[in-house]
Amino acid sequence: EAGVTQFPSHSVIEKGQTVTLRCDPISGHDNLYWYRRVMGKEIKFLLHFVKESKQDESGMPNNRFLAERTGGTYSTLKVQPAELEDSGVYFCASSQDVRGSMGTGELFFGEGSRLTVL
Amino acid sequence: AQSVTQPDIHITVSEGASLELRCNYSYGATPYLFWYVQSPGQGLQLLLKYFSGDTLVQGIKGFEAEFKRSQSSFNLRKPSVHWSDAAEYFCASRPYSGAGSYQLTFGKGTKLSVIP
């Protein structure tokens, strides 16, 4: 079974440019999450999809970030325009059950997409 | 608000030595607690989790963690470290219930180096 896959693994862009990160969750997982780790800081929650609906986007830093999950399958996270402070590693995770697998509590994470804004 | 503290940013141990990584949580009630590991080039992998019951939890790769309510701690241990254990370790918590209970709160991580 394929795990959570993220693309690209690393992206280097200039300040003001646009970047789109993609996440393919584990097949059949309705719940999809985005997290971010800025250098030297904690991994922080960005948002949560249940199928194609945004369940919680309270962690999104500002309106330069746009997440979509068309058809309830893969998700994209667009940063437009990118700023220096957006640099970090963006993790995607998925889980099968509602509310992050209340039975097991396990979120399955991808390898992350490293974003460097120059 | 929840918080998770991992006081050690970087730990170096010799192969074969024992290991203990510290984690303290701050929350009104006992949350769900987790340890994740990120090896180079890999995603975050769940090592173990605590929900309730036995306070000593066994995980994968020979790791265990002990929940101590009186100390608000959930320290990760391994009796004998292998070179392949070199990685970054993250402690995380999630509320037992309520709004946002699907959000994980992470510590800053502890990077483990293993000397051959």
CSV table of C-alpha atoms in Angstrom, one decimal, chain B residues 4-13 18-24 34-38 47-48 63-67 72-79 81 85-92 109-114:
chain,number,residue,atom,x,y,z
B,4,VAL,CA,4.6,20.2,24.5
B,5,THR,CA,8.1,20.7,25.7
B,6,GLN,CA,11.1,18.8,24.7
B,7,PRO,CA,14.0,20.3,26.7
B,8,ASP,CA,16.8,18.6,24.8
B,9,ILE,CA,17.5,19.9,21.3
B,10,HIS,CA,20.3,17.6,20.6
B,11,ILE,CA,21.5,14.4,22.3
B,12,THR,CA,24.5,12.3,21.5
B,13,VAL,CA,24.9,8.7,22.8
B,18,SER,CA,20.6,3.5,27.0
B,19,LEU,CA,18.5,6.4,25.9
B,20,GLU,CA,15.9,8.6,27.5
B,21,LEU,CA,14.3,11.5,25.6
B,22,ARG,CA,12.3,13.9,27.8
B,23,CYS,CA,8.8,15.3,27.0
B,24,ASN,CA,6.5,17.4,29.2
B,34,PHE,CA,2.5,10.3,20.9
B,35,TRP,CA,6.1,9.9,19.9
B,36,TYR,CA,7.1,10.3,16.3
B,37,VAL,CA,10.4,9.8,14.6
B,38,GLN,CA,11.8,11.3,11.4
B,47,LEU,CA,6.7,5.1,17.4
B,48,LEU,CA,4.1,4.7,20.1
B,63,PHE,CA,11.1,1.9,22.2
B,64,GLU,CA,9.0,2.4,25.2
B,65,ALA,CA,7.5,5.4,27.0
B,66,GLU,CA,6.2,6.0,30.4
B,67,PHE,CA,3.3,8.3,31.2
B,72,SER,CA,3.1,15.7,33.2
B,73,SER,CA,5.8,13.7,31.4
B,74,PHE,CA,5.9,11.1,28.7
B,75,ASN,CA,9.6,10.2,28.3
B,76,LEU,CA,10.8,7.9,25.6
B,77,ARG,CA,13.3,5.2,26.4
B,78,LYS,CA,15.4,2.5,24.7
B,79,PRO,CA,17.7,0.2,26.6
B,81,VAL,CA,20.6,2.3,21.0
B,85,ASP,CA,18.2,5.1,15.6
B,86,ALA,CA,19.9,8.4,14.7
B,87,ALA,CA,17.0,10.6,13.8
B,88,GLU,CA,14.8,13.4,15.1
B,89,TYR,CA,12.2,12.6,17.6
B,90,PHE,CA,9.0,14.5,18.2
B,91,CYS,CA,6.7,14.3,21.2
B,92,ALA,CA,3.1,15.3,20.4
B,109,GLY,CA,12.0,17.9,18.5
B,110,THR,CA,15.1,16.2,19.8
B,111,LYS,CA,17.9,15.3,17.4
B,112,LEU,CA,19.6,12.1,18.3
B,113,SER,CA,23.2,11.4,17.1
B,114,VAL,CA,24.7,7.9,17.7
